[in-house]
Coordinates of C-alpha atoms and ligand atoms in Angstrom, one line a residue:
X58 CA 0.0 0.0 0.0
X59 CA 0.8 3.9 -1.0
X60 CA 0.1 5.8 2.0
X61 CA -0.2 10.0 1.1
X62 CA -0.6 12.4 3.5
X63 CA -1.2 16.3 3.8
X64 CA 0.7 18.3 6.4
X65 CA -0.8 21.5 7.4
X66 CA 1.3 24.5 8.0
X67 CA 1.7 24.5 12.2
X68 CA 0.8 27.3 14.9
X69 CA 4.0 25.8 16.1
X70 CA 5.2 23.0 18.2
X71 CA 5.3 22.0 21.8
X72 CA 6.0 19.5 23.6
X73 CA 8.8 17.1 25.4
X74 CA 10.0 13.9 23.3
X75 CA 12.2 11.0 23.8
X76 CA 13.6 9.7 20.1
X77 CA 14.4 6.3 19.4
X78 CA 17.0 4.0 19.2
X79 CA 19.9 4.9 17.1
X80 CA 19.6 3.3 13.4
X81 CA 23.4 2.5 13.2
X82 CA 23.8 1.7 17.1
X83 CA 21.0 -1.0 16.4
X84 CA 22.8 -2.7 13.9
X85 CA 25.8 -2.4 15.3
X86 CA 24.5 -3.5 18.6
X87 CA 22.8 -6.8 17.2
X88 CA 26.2 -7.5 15.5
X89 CA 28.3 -7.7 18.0
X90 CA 25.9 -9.1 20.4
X91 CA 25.5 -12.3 18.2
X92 CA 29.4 -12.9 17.8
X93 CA 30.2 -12.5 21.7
X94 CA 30.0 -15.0 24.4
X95 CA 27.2 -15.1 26.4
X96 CA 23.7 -13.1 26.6
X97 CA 23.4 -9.8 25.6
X98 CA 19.8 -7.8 26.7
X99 CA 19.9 -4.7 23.5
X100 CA 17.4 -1.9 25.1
X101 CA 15.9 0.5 23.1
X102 CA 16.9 -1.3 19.8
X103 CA 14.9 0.7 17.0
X104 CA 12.4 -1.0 15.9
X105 CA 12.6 -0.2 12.5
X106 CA 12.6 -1.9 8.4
X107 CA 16.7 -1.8 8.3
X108 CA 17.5 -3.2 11.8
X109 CA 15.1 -5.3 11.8
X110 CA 16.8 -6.7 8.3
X111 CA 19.8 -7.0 10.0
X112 CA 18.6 -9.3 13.4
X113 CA 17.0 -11.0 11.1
X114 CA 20.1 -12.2 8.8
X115 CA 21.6 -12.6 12.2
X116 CA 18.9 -15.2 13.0
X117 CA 19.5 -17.1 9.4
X118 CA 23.6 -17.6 10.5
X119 CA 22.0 -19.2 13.3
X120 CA 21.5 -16.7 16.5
X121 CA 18.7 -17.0 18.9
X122 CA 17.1 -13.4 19.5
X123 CA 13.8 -13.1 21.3
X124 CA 11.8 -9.9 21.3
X125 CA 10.6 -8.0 24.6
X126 CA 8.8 -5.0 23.2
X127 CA 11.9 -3.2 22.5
X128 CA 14.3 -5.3 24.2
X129 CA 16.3 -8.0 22.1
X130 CA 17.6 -10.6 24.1
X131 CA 20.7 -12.0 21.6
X132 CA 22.2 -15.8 22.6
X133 CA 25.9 -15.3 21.3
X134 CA 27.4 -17.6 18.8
X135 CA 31.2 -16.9 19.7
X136 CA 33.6 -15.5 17.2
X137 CA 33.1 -18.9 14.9
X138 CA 29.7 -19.9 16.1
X139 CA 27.5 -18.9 12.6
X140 CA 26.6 -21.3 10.2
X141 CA 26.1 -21.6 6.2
X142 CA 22.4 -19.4 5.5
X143 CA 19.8 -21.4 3.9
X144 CA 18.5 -18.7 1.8
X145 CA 19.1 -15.5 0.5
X146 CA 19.8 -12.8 3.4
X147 CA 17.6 -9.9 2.5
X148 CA 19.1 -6.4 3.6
X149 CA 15.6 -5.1 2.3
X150 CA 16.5 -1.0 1.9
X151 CA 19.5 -0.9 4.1
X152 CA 23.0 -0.2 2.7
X153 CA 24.3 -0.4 6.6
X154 CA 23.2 -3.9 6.7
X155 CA 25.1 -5.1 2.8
X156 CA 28.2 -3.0 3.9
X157 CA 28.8 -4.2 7.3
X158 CA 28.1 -8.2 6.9
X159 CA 29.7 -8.0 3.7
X160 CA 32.6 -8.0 6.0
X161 CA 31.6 -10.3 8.7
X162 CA 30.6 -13.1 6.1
X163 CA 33.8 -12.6 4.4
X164 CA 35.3 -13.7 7.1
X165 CA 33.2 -16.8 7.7
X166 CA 33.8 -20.4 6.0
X167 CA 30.6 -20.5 4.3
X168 CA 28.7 -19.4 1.0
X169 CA 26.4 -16.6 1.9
X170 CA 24.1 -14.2 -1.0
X171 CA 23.4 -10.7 0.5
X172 CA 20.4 -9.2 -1.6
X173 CA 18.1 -5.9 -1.5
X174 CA 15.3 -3.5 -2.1
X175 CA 15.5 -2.2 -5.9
X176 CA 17.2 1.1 -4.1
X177 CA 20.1 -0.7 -2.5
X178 CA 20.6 -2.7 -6.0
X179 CA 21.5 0.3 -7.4
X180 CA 23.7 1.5 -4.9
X181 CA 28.1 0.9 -5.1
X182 CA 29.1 -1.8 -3.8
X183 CA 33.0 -1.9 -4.6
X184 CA 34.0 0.4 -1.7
X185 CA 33.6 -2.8 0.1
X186 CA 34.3 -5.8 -2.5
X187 CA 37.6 -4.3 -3.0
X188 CA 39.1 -4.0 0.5
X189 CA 37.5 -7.6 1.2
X190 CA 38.5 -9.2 -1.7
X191 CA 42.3 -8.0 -1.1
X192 CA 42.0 -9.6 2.4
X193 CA 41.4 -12.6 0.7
X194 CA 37.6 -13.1 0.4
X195 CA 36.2 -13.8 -3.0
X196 CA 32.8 -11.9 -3.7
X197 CA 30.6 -11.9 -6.7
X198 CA 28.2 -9.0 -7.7
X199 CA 27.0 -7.4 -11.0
X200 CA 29.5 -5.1 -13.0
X201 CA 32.6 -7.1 -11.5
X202 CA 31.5 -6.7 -7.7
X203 CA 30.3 -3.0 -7.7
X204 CA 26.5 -3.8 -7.3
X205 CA 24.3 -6.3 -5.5
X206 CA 23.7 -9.3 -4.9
X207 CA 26.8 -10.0 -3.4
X208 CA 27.8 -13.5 -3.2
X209 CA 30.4 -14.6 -1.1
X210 CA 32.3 -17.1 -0.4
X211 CA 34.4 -16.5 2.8
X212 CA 37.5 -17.6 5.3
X213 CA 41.1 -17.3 5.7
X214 CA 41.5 -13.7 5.0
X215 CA 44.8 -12.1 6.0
X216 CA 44.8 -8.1 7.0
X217 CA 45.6 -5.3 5.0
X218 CA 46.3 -1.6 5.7
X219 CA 43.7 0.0 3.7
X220 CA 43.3 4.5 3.2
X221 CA 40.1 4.7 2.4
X222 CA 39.4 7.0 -0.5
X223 CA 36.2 8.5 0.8
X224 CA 35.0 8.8 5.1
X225 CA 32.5 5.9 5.5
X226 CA 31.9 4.3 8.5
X227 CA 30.3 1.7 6.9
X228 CA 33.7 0.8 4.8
X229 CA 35.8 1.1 7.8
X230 CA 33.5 -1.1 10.0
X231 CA 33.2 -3.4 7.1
X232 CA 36.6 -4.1 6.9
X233 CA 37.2 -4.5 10.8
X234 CA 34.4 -6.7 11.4
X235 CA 36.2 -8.5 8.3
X236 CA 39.6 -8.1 10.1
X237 CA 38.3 -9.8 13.3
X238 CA 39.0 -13.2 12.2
X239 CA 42.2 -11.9 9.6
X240 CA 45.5 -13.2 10.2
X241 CA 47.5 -10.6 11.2
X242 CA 47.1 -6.8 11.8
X243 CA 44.4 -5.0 10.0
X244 CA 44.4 -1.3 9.5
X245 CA 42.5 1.3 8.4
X246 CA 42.6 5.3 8.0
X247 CA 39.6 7.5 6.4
X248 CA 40.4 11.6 4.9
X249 CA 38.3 12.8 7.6
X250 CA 36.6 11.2 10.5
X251 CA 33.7 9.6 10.2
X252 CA 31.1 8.0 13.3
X253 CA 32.8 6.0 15.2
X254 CA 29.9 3.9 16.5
X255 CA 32.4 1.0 15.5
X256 CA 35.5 1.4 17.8
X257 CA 33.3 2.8 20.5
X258 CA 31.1 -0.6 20.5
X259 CA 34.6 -2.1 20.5
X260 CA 36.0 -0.3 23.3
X261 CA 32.2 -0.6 25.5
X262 CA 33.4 -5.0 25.0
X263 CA 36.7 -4.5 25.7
X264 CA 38.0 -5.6 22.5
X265 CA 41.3 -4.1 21.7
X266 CA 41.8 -1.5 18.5
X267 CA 44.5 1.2 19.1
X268 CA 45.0 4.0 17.3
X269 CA 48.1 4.8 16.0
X270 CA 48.5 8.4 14.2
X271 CA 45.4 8.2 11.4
X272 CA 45.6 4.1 11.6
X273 CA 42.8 1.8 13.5
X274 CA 44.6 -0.9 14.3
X275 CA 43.2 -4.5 14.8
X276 CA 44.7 -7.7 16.1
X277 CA 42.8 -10.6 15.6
X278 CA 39.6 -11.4 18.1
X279 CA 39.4 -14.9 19.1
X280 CA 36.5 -14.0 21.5
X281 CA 35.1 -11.7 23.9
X282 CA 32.2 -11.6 26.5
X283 CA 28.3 -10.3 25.9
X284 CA 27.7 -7.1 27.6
X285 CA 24.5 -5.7 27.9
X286 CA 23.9 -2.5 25.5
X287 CA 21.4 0.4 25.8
X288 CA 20.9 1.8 22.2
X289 CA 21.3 5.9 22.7
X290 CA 18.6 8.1 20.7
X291 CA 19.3 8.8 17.1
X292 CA 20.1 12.3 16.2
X293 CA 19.2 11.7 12.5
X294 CA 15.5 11.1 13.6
X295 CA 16.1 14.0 16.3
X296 CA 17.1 16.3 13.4
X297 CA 13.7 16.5 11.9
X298 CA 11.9 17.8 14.7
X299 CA 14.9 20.3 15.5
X300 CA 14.5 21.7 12.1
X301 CA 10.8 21.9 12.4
X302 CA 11.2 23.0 15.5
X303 CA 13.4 26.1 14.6
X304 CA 11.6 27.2 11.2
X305 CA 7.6 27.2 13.1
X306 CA 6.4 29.7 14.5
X307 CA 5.9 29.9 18.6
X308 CA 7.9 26.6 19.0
X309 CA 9.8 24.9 21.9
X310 CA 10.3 21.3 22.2
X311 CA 13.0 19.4 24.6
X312 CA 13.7 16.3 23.0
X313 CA 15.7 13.3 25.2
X314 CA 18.3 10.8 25.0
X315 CA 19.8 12.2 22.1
X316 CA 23.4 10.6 20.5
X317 CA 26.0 13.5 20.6
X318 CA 28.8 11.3 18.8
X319 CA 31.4 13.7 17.9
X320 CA 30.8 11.7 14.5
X321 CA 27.3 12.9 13.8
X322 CA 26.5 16.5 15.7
X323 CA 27.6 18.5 12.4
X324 CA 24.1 19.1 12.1
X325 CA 23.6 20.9 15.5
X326 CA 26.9 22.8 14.5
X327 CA 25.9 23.8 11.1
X328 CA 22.5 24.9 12.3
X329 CA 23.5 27.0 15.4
X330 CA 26.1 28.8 12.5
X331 CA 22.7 30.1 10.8
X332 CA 21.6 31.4 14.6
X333 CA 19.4 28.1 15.6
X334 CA 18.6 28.6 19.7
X335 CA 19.6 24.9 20.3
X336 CA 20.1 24.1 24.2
X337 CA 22.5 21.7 25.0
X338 CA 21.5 19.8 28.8
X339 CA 21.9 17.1 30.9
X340 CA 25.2 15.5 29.0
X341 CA 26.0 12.0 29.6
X342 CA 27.2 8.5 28.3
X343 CA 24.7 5.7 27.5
X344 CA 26.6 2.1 26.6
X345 CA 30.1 3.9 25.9
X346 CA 28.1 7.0 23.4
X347 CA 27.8 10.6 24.4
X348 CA 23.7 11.9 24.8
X349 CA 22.1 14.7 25.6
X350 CA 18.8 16.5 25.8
X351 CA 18.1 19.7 23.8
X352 CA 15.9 22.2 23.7
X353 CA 14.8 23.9 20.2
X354 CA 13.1 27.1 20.1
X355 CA 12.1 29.2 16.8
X356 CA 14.5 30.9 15.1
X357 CA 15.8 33.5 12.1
X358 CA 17.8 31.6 10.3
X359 CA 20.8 33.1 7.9
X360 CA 22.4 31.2 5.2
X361 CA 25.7 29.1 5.4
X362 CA 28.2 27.9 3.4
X363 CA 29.4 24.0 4.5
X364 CA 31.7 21.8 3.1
X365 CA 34.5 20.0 3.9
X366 CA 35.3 18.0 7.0
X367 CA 31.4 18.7 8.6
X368 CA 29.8 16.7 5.7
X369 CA 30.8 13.1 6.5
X370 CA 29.3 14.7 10.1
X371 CA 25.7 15.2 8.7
X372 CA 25.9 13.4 5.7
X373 CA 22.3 12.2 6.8
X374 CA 20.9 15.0 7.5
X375 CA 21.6 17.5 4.9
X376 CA 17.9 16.4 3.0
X377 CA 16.3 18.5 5.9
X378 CA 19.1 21.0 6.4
X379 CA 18.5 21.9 2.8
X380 CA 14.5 22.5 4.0
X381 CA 16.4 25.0 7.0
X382 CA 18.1 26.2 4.7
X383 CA 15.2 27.2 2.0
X384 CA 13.3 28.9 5.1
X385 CA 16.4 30.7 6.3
X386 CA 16.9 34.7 4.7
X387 CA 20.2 34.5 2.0
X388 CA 22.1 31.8 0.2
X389 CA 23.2 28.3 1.6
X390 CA 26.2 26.2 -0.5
X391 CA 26.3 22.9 0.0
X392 CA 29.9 21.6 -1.1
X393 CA 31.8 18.3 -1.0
X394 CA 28.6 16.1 -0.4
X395 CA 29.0 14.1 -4.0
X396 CA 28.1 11.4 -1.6
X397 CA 24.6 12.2 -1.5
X398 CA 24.1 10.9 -4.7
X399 CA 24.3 7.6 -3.5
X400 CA 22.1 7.3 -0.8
X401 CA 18.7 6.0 -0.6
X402 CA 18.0 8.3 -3.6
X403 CA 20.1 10.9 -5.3
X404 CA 19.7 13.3 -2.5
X405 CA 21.1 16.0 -4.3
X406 CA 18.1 15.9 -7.5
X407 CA 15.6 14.9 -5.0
X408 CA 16.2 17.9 -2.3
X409 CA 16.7 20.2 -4.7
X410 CA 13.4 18.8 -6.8
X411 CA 11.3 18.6 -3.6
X412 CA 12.0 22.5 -2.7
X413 CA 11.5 23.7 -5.9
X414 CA 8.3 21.7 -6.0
X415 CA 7.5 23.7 -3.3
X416 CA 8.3 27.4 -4.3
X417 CA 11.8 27.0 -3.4
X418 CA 14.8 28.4 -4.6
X419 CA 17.2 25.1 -5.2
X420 CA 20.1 24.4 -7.7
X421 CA 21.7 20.8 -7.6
X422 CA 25.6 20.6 -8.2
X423 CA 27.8 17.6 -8.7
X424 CA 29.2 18.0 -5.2
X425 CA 26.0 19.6 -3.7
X426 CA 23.2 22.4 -3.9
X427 CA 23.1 26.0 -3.8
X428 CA 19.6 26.8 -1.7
X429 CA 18.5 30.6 -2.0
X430 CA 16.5 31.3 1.1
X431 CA 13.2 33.4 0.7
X432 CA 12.2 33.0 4.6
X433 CA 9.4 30.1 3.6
X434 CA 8.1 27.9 1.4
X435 CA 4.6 28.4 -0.3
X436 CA 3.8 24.6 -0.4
X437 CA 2.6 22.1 -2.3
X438 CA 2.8 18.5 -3.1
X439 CA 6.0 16.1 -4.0
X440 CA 7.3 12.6 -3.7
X441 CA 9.3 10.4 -1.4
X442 CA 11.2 9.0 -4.3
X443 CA 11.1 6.1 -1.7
X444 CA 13.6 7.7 0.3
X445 CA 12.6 7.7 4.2
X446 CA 14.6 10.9 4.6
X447 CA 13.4 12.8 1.5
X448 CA 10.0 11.7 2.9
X449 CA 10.6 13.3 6.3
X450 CA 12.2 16.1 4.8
X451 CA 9.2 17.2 2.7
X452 CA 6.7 16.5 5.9
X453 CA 8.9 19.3 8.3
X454 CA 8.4 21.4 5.3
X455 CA 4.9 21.4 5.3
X456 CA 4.4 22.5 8.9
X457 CA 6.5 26.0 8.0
X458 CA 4.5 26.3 4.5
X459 CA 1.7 28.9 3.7
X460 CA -0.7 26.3 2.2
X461 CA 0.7 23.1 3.5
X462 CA 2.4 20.2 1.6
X463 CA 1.1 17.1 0.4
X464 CA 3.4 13.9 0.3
X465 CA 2.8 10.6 -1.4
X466 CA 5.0 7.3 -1.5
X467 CA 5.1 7.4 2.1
X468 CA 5.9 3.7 3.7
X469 CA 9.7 4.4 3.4
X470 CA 9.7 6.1 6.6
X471 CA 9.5 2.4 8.2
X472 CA 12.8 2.2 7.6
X473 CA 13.9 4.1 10.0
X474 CA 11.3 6.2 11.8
X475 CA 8.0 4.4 11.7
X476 CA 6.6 6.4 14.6
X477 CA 7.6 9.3 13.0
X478 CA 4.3 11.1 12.6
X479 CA 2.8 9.7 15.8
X480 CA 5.5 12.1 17.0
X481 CA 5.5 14.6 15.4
X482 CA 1.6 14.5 15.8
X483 CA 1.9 14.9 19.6
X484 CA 3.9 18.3 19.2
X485 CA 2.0 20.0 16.7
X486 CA -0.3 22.5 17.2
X487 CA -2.5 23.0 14.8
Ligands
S3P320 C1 26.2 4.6 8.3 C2 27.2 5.4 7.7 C3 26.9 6.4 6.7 C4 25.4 6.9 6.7 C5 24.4 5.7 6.9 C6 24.7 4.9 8.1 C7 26.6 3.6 9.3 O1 27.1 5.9 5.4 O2 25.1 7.6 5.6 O3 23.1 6.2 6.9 O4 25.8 3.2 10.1 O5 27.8 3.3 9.3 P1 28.5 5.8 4.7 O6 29.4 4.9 5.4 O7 28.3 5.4 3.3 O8 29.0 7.3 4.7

C-alpha cells in the first residue's frame, strides 16, 4: 500500500520527546551481540525496516534473539559460532546492513548471498568488495563486484592496511568486522573522520583496537564476553523535529536521549552557524556513546556555506538542512557532499526537486546544492522518491508552508522512523 498524507502548516510545536534507538547503534548493537559469548539484553533497539533486516540475517547464521517490546535478548554464537544461510539474506533498503556483513561473512567459511530492495541494487558496492577481496575473500556482484547481490564465499582472510578514498563508517566497519578473524594486523585510516559507533562498540566489549597516528589498528579477536547494551537516541531522527522545530512559529520542544557522537553532531553545528537557539543539557554516556537532551526554540535563520570535514558529520541530514536552509533569509552552499548521490536516492536531485516543487529556490551541483533562502516555502505537493529521509524532509516542510504540503509514496519512513508522525503528531499544534 501507498500511503499519502497532507501536512498543514503549524501554529508551532510544543512539547517534550524522547527519540528512538539509534539506526546505526542498532545494527551495530545486534552484530556484536550475536558474535560475543554469552547473553546480551539490547534496550531501546529501534524497531525499524533496516535493523530489523539486520537481526533478522543474524537469525538465518543461526543466533537466537527473542523480542521483549523493544528489548532484544541475543544468545551469542562466539567469534566462529554462525553457520552456512539457507536462503538468501535480505538487507531489504539498508546499505548499513550489505556493507557491514559484507565483511563479517567474508570472514566466515561458508557461501552466503546478500540481496536488497531495488534502491540498494542500485547502490556501489566496490567500496567494500575491493578491500574484502584484497584480504582474501572472493565476492561476486553485478559489473565485476560493484552492485548487488553479493555473493560470497568467505574464510582465511589475511589483514591489509587499507586509506580509504572516501569517510564511511560503513567501509571502515566493514573491513574490521572483516579483520576480526584476519590473520595478522588490519588497519585502516579514512580523509576525515567519520562516526565512530564501531570502535566505540569495541571499546564498551573491551575488544582491543589502538589508534596509531590516522591508523585503527586491529589484532585478531578470538573471542570476547556479551555485555549488555542500551541503544542511545538517534540524532538523525532527532534532526527532523529540530528543524521543524526552529523554522515554526511559537515553538519549543525538549527532545531526550539524544546521541552527541562527535561523529554525527555537524548538524547541530551547522544549524546553530545560521543562529538556531539549540540548548544543550543534561550530557551523559549511555553504553560507551555521548547523549544529551536539547531544547529547540524558533528561530531566524541566515544562510551558510558548509563543506568540507562537517559533511561526512551530517551526511544524513543534509535532505532537511537543505529545508532550514530554504526557510532561512540568504544563500546556503552545500559543497563536498558528492556522496549524496548515492544514498537511498540521489539526495542531491531529489532535495533540490522537492523544494522547488514547493516554491523554493534550489540548484543541484555535482558535489552539492546551492539553496537561496526566501524565509518560507509556499507549499505544495512532492514525492518520497522512496527515500525515508526525502520523505521526512518534505513532511517538516509542510508544517513551516503557507498552504501546507502534500506527500505521497510514504511507507519508506518504516525504515527508519516508523513512529515518526505519531510524533510529530503529539507536538503539533494545529
Ligand atoms: C552509516 C554510515 C553512513 C550513513 C548511513 C549509516 C553507518 O554511510 O550515511 O546512513 O551506520 O555506518 P557511509 O558509510 O556510506 O558514509
Amino acid at each position: 500500500m501507498k500511503t499519502k498524507r497532507h501536512i498543514n502548516p503549524a501554529a508551532g510545536l510544543r512539547g517534550d520527546i524522547v527519540i528512538p534507538g539509534d539506526k546505526s547503534v542498532s545494527h551495530r548493537s545486534v552484530i556484536f551481540a550475536a558474535q560475543a559469548e554469552g547473553t546480551t539484553r539490547i534496550t531501546n533497539f529501534l524497531p525499524a525496516a533496516d535493523t530489523r533486516a539486520t537481526a533478522d540475517i543474524m537469525r538465518a547464521l543461526g543466533t537466537e534473539i527473542n523480542e521483549e517490546g523493544k528489548t532484544l535478548v541475543v544468545e551469542g554464537r562466539g567469534m566462529r559460532g554462525f553457520t552456512e544461510p539457507a536462503g538468501v539474506l535480505d538487507c531489504g533498503n539498508s546499505g548499513t546492513s550489505m556493507r557491514l556483513l559484507a565483511g563479517l561473512l567474508s570472514a566466515r567459511p561458508f557461501f552466503s548471498v546478500l540481496a536488497g530492495d531495488a534502491s540498494l541494487t542500485k547502490r556501489p558496492m566496490r567500496r567494500v568488495t575491493a578491500p574484502l577481496r584484497e584480504m582474501g575473500a572472493t565476492i561476486q556482484g553485478r559489473d565485476g563486484g560493484q552492485y548487488p547481490p553479493l555473493a560470497i564465499s568467505g574464510g582465511n582472510l589475511t589483514g591489509i592496511t587499507y586509506d580509504l578514498p572516501i569517510s564511511s563508517a560503513q567501509v571502515k566497519s566493514a573491513i574490521l568486522l572483516a579483520g576480526m578473524l584476519a590473520g595478522g594486523e588490519t588497519r585502516v585510516s579514512e580523509p576525515a573522520p567519520s562516526r565512530d559507533h564501531t570502535e566505540r562498540m569495541m571499546a564498551y566489549l573491551d575488544i582491543p583496537l589502538a589508534r596509531e597516528g590516522s591508523y585503527l589498528v586491529l589484532e585478531p579477536v578470538e573471542r570476547y564476553r556479551a555485555r549488555d547494551i542500551e541503544v542511545v537516541g538517534d540524532i538523525s531522527s532527532a534532526a527532523f523535529f529540530i528543524v521543524a522545530a526552529l523554522i515554526t512559529k511559537d515553538s519549543e520542544i525538549t527532545i531526550r536521549n539524544v546521541g552527541m557522537n562527535p561523529g554525527r553532531t555537524g548538524i547541530i553545528e551547522a544549524l546553530v552557524a545560521m543562529g538556531a537557539d539549540i540548548a544543550v543539557e543534561n550530557e551523559r554516556e549511555i553504553s560507551g556513546e555521548p547523549a544529551a537532551d536539547l531544547t529547540v526554540r524558533s528561530s531566524e535563520l541566515s544562510g551558510t556555506d558548509i563543506g568540507g570535514a562537517i559533511i561526512p558529520r551530517m551526511i544524513d541530514e543534509i535532505p532537511v538542512f537543505c529545508v532550514a536552509a530554504a526557510a532561512a533569509r540568504g544563500t546556503t552552499t552545500v559543497r563536498d557532499a558528492g556522496e549524496l548521490a548515492v544514498k537511498e536516492s540521489n539526495r542531491i536531485k531529489t532535495t533540490c526537486a522537492n523544494l522547488r516543487a514547493l516554491g523554493g529556490k534550489a540548484e543541484d551541483r555535482p558535489d552539492g546544492m546551492i539553496v537561496d533562502g526566501t524565509g518560507g516555502l509556499p507549499g505544495g505537493g512532492v514525492a518520497s522518491f522512496g527515500d525515508h529521509r526525502t520523505a521526512m524532509s518534505a513532511a517538516v516542510a509542510g508544517l513551516a508552508s503557507d498552504k501546507g504540503v502534500t506527500v505521497a509514496d510514504l511507507d519508506c519512513v518504516g525504515t527508519s522512523f516508523p513512529s515518526f508522525f505519531d510524533l510529530l503528531d503529539s507536538v503539533t499544534i494545529s
